[in-house]
mmCIF file of C-alpha atoms in Angstrom:
data_model
loop_
_atom_site.group_PDB
_atom_site.id
_atom_site.type_symbol
_atom_site.label_atom_id
_atom_site.label_comp_id
_atom_site.label_asym_id
_atom_site.label_seq_id
_atom_site.Cartn_x
_atom_site.Cartn_y
_atom_site.Cartn_z
ATOM 1 C CA MET B 1 21.260 -63.698 3.004
ATOM 2 C CA ASN B 2 23.756 -61.479 4.704
ATOM 3 C CA GLN B 3 24.413 -59.432 1.708
ATOM 4 C CA THR B 4 20.469 -59.416 0.875
ATOM 5 C CA LEU B 5 19.843 -58.074 4.353
ATOM 6 C CA GLU B 6 22.671 -55.547 4.199
ATOM 7 C CA THR B 7 21.422 -54.240 0.703
ATOM 8 C CA MET B 8 18.089 -53.922 2.252
ATOM 9 C CA THR B 9 19.365 -52.139 5.256
ATOM 10 C CA THR B 10 21.271 -49.970 2.906
ATOM 11 C CA ALA B 11 18.311 -49.002 0.752
ATOM 12 C CA SER B 12 16.107 -48.512 3.493
ATOM 13 C CA ASN B 13 18.528 -46.042 5.009
ATOM 14 C CA GLU B 14 18.972 -44.124 1.916
ATOM 15 C CA ALA B 15 15.112 -44.071 1.526
ATOM 16 C CA VAL B 16 14.917 -42.817 5.039
ATOM 17 C CA LYS B 17 17.536 -40.301 4.531
ATOM 18 C CA GLU B 18 16.169 -38.996 0.990
ATOM 19 C CA GLY B 19 12.711 -38.627 2.648
ATOM 20 C CA PHE B 20 14.047 -36.778 5.586
ATOM 21 C CA GLU B 21 16.384 -34.648 3.410
ATOM 22 C CA LYS B 22 12.847 -33.950 1.001
ATOM 23 C CA THR B 23 10.886 -33.008 4.109
ATOM 24 C CA LEU B 24 13.796 -30.688 5.678
ATOM 25 C CA SER B 25 14.013 -29.185 2.170
ATOM 26 C CA ALA B 26 10.075 -28.578 2.210
ATOM 27 C CA VAL B 27 10.155 -27.022 5.631
ATOM 28 C CA ASN B 28 12.877 -24.626 4.651
ATOM 29 C CA ASP B 29 10.770 -23.559 1.771
ATOM 30 C CA ALA B 30 7.736 -23.041 3.453
ATOM 31 C CA THR B 31 9.425 -21.093 5.966
ATOM 32 C CA LYS B 32 10.982 -18.991 3.544
ATOM 33 C CA PHE B 33 7.720 -18.347 1.868
ATOM 34 C CA HIS B 34 5.956 -17.454 4.979
ATOM 35 C CA LYS B 35 8.760 -15.163 6.094
ATOM 36 C CA GLU B 36 8.394 -13.272 2.810
ATOM 37 C CA THR B 37 4.760 -13.457 3.142
ATOM 38 C CA VAL B 38 4.946 -11.535 6.451
ATOM 39 C CA ASP B 39 7.689 -9.063 5.200
ATOM 40 C CA ALA B 40 5.043 -8.259 2.319
ATOM 41 C CA MET B 41 2.549 -7.504 4.964
ATOM 42 C CA ILE B 42 4.769 -5.377 6.897
ATOM 43 C CA GLU B 43 5.658 -3.573 3.710
ATOM 44 C CA SER B 44 2.075 -3.128 2.701
ATOM 45 C CA VAL B 45 1.307 -1.492 6.164
ATOM 46 C CA THR B 46 4.346 0.754 5.869
ATOM 47 C CA VAL B 47 3.411 2.003 2.327
ATOM 48 C CA THR B 48 -0.332 2.418 3.884
ATOM 49 C CA GLY B 49 0.798 4.265 6.952
ATOM 50 C CA LYS B 50 3.202 6.953 4.657
ATOM 51 C CA GLY B 51 0.253 6.996 2.270
ATOM 52 C CA ILE B 52 -2.322 8.233 4.873
ATOM 53 C CA GLU B 53 0.095 10.554 6.410
ATOM 54 C CA THR B 54 0.669 11.990 2.875
ATOM 55 C CA VAL B 55 -3.175 12.412 2.553
ATOM 56 C CA ASN B 56 -3.484 13.918 6.162
ATOM 57 C CA SER B 57 -0.641 16.451 5.532
ATOM 58 C CA ASN B 58 -2.443 17.494 2.253
ATOM 59 C CA ALA B 59 -5.720 18.049 3.937
ATOM 60 C CA VAL B 60 -4.234 19.987 6.700
ATOM 61 C CA ALA B 61 -2.415 22.015 4.169
ATOM 62 C CA TYR B 62 -5.590 22.647 2.316
ATOM 63 C CA ALA B 63 -7.592 23.418 5.331
ATOM 64 C CA LYS B 64 -4.928 26.147 6.237
ATOM 65 C CA SER B 65 -4.841 27.610 2.879
ATOM 66 C CA ALA B 66 -8.555 27.721 2.870
ATOM 67 C CA MET B 67 -8.849 29.496 6.266
ATOM 68 C CA GLU B 68 -6.368 31.930 5.389
ATOM 69 C CA GLU B 69 -8.113 33.076 2.104
ATOM 70 C CA SER B 70 -11.087 33.084 3.951
ATOM 71 C CA VAL B 71 -9.592 35.427 6.575
ATOM 72 C CA ALA B 72 -8.157 37.592 3.720
ATOM 73 C CA VAL B 73 -11.666 37.757 2.101
ATOM 74 C CA THR B 74 -13.289 39.045 5.271
ATOM 75 C CA LYS B 75 -10.835 41.600 5.438
ATOM 76 C CA ALA B 76 -11.623 42.619 1.942
ATOM 77 C CA VAL B 77 -15.156 42.724 2.690
ATOM 78 C CA ALA B 78 -14.974 44.679 5.670
ATOM 79 C CA SER B 79 -12.902 47.489 4.030
ATOM 80 C CA ALA B 80 -15.215 47.296 0.771
ATOM 81 C CA LYS B 81 -16.161 50.917 -0.157
ATOM 82 C CA SER B 82 -19.580 49.599 -1.688
ATOM 83 C CA VAL B 83 -22.248 46.805 -1.885
ATOM 84 C CA GLN B 84 -21.063 46.375 -5.460
ATOM 85 C CA GLU B 85 -17.377 45.774 -4.429
ATOM 86 C CA ILE B 86 -18.734 43.298 -1.723
ATOM 87 C CA PHE B 87 -20.413 41.175 -4.239
ATOM 88 C CA GLU B 88 -17.335 41.100 -6.708
ATOM 89 C CA ILE B 89 -15.181 40.161 -3.830
ATOM 90 C CA GLN B 90 -17.623 37.403 -2.799
ATOM 91 C CA SER B 91 -18.141 36.262 -6.363
ATOM 92 C CA ASP B 92 -14.586 36.104 -7.092
ATOM 93 C CA TYR B 93 -13.989 34.169 -3.675
ATOM 94 C CA ALA B 94 -16.625 31.654 -4.464
ATOM 95 C CA LYS B 95 -15.422 30.868 -7.967
ATOM 96 C CA SER B 96 -11.689 30.684 -6.553
ATOM 97 C CA ALA B 97 -12.653 28.557 -3.681
ATOM 98 C CA MET B 98 -14.714 26.319 -5.810
ATOM 99 C CA ASP B 99 -11.690 25.850 -8.178
ATOM 100 C CA THR B 100 -9.406 25.366 -5.564
ATOM 101 C CA TYR B 101 -11.805 22.575 -3.796
ATOM 102 C CA LEU B 102 -12.154 20.781 -7.033
ATOM 103 C CA SER B 103 -8.503 20.809 -7.617
ATOM 104 C CA GLU B 104 -8.034 19.499 -3.901
ATOM 105 C CA LEU B 105 -10.538 16.777 -4.431
ATOM 106 C CA ASN B 106 -8.677 15.337 -7.777
ATOM 107 C CA LYS B 107 -5.811 15.548 -5.820
ATOM 108 C CA THR B 108 -6.966 13.555 -3.031
ATOM 109 C CA SER B 109 -8.442 10.956 -5.304
ATOM 110 C CA GLU B 110 -5.287 10.334 -6.953
ATOM 111 C CA LEU B 111 -3.403 10.163 -3.676
ATOM 112 C CA PHE B 112 -6.000 7.721 -2.452
ATOM 113 C CA SER B 113 -5.931 5.725 -5.826
ATOM 114 C CA ASP B 114 -1.891 5.612 -5.480
ATOM 115 C CA LEU B 115 -2.236 4.497 -1.749
ATOM 116 C CA MET B 116 -4.573 1.576 -2.726
ATOM 117 C CA LYS B 117 -2.355 0.541 -5.780
ATOM 118 C CA ASN B 118 0.758 0.880 -3.752
ATOM 119 C CA SER B 119 -0.282 -0.728 -0.658
ATOM 120 C CA ALA B 120 -1.780 -3.959 -2.412
ATOM 121 C CA LYS B 121 1.427 -4.501 -4.538
ATOM 122 C CA PRO B 122 3.272 -6.508 -2.072
ATOM 123 C CA ILE B 123 0.249 -8.561 -1.200
ATOM 124 C CA ASN B 124 -0.715 -9.254 -4.779
ATOM 125 C CA ASP B 125 2.829 -10.271 -5.480
ATOM 126 C CA ARG B 126 2.669 -12.974 -2.597
ATOM 127 C CA VAL B 127 -0.570 -14.202 -3.947
ATOM 128 C CA SER B 128 0.872 -14.641 -7.410
ATOM 129 C CA ALA B 129 4.048 -16.285 -5.680
ATOM 130 C CA ALA B 130 1.569 -18.694 -3.797
ATOM 131 C CA ILE B 131 -0.154 -19.577 -7.057
ATOM 132 C CA ASP B 132 3.364 -20.104 -8.874
ATOM 133 C CA LEU B 133 4.186 -22.401 -5.952
ATOM 134 C CA ALA B 134 1.130 -24.299 -6.070
ATOM 135 C CA GLN B 135 1.321 -24.769 -9.906
ATOM 136 C CA SER B 136 5.014 -26.026 -9.588
ATOM 137 C CA GLN B 137 3.919 -28.536 -6.887
ATOM 138 C CA ARG B 138 1.723 -30.521 -9.510
#
């Protein structure tokens, strides 16, 4: 009877120890997963901030360039010798301004597209990791 009781106690202790180790392992895995998720969110916000900074500096550079070109055209119009010359200057400026604007619009669209793609990547990776984790727990 003593031996049976000792065997049951040993088996019970082993089961408790094994359960505790599995629980501790699961808690450690969950903690690691959540830390990686927070790191991914921080990375996403950092990428977004840098991307917005790039877009803003690009917009400021374009505005500065457009203003300088506008001032140069105004000076050219003011020094024009004839109405015909004024129309030519204005026509050239309108064409150039439109070409520059469309080019800038394409550039800004690409910047925003890259920004969305790059800032979403860390979060998308974490979603994939969560799906993989859920499927491995089946």
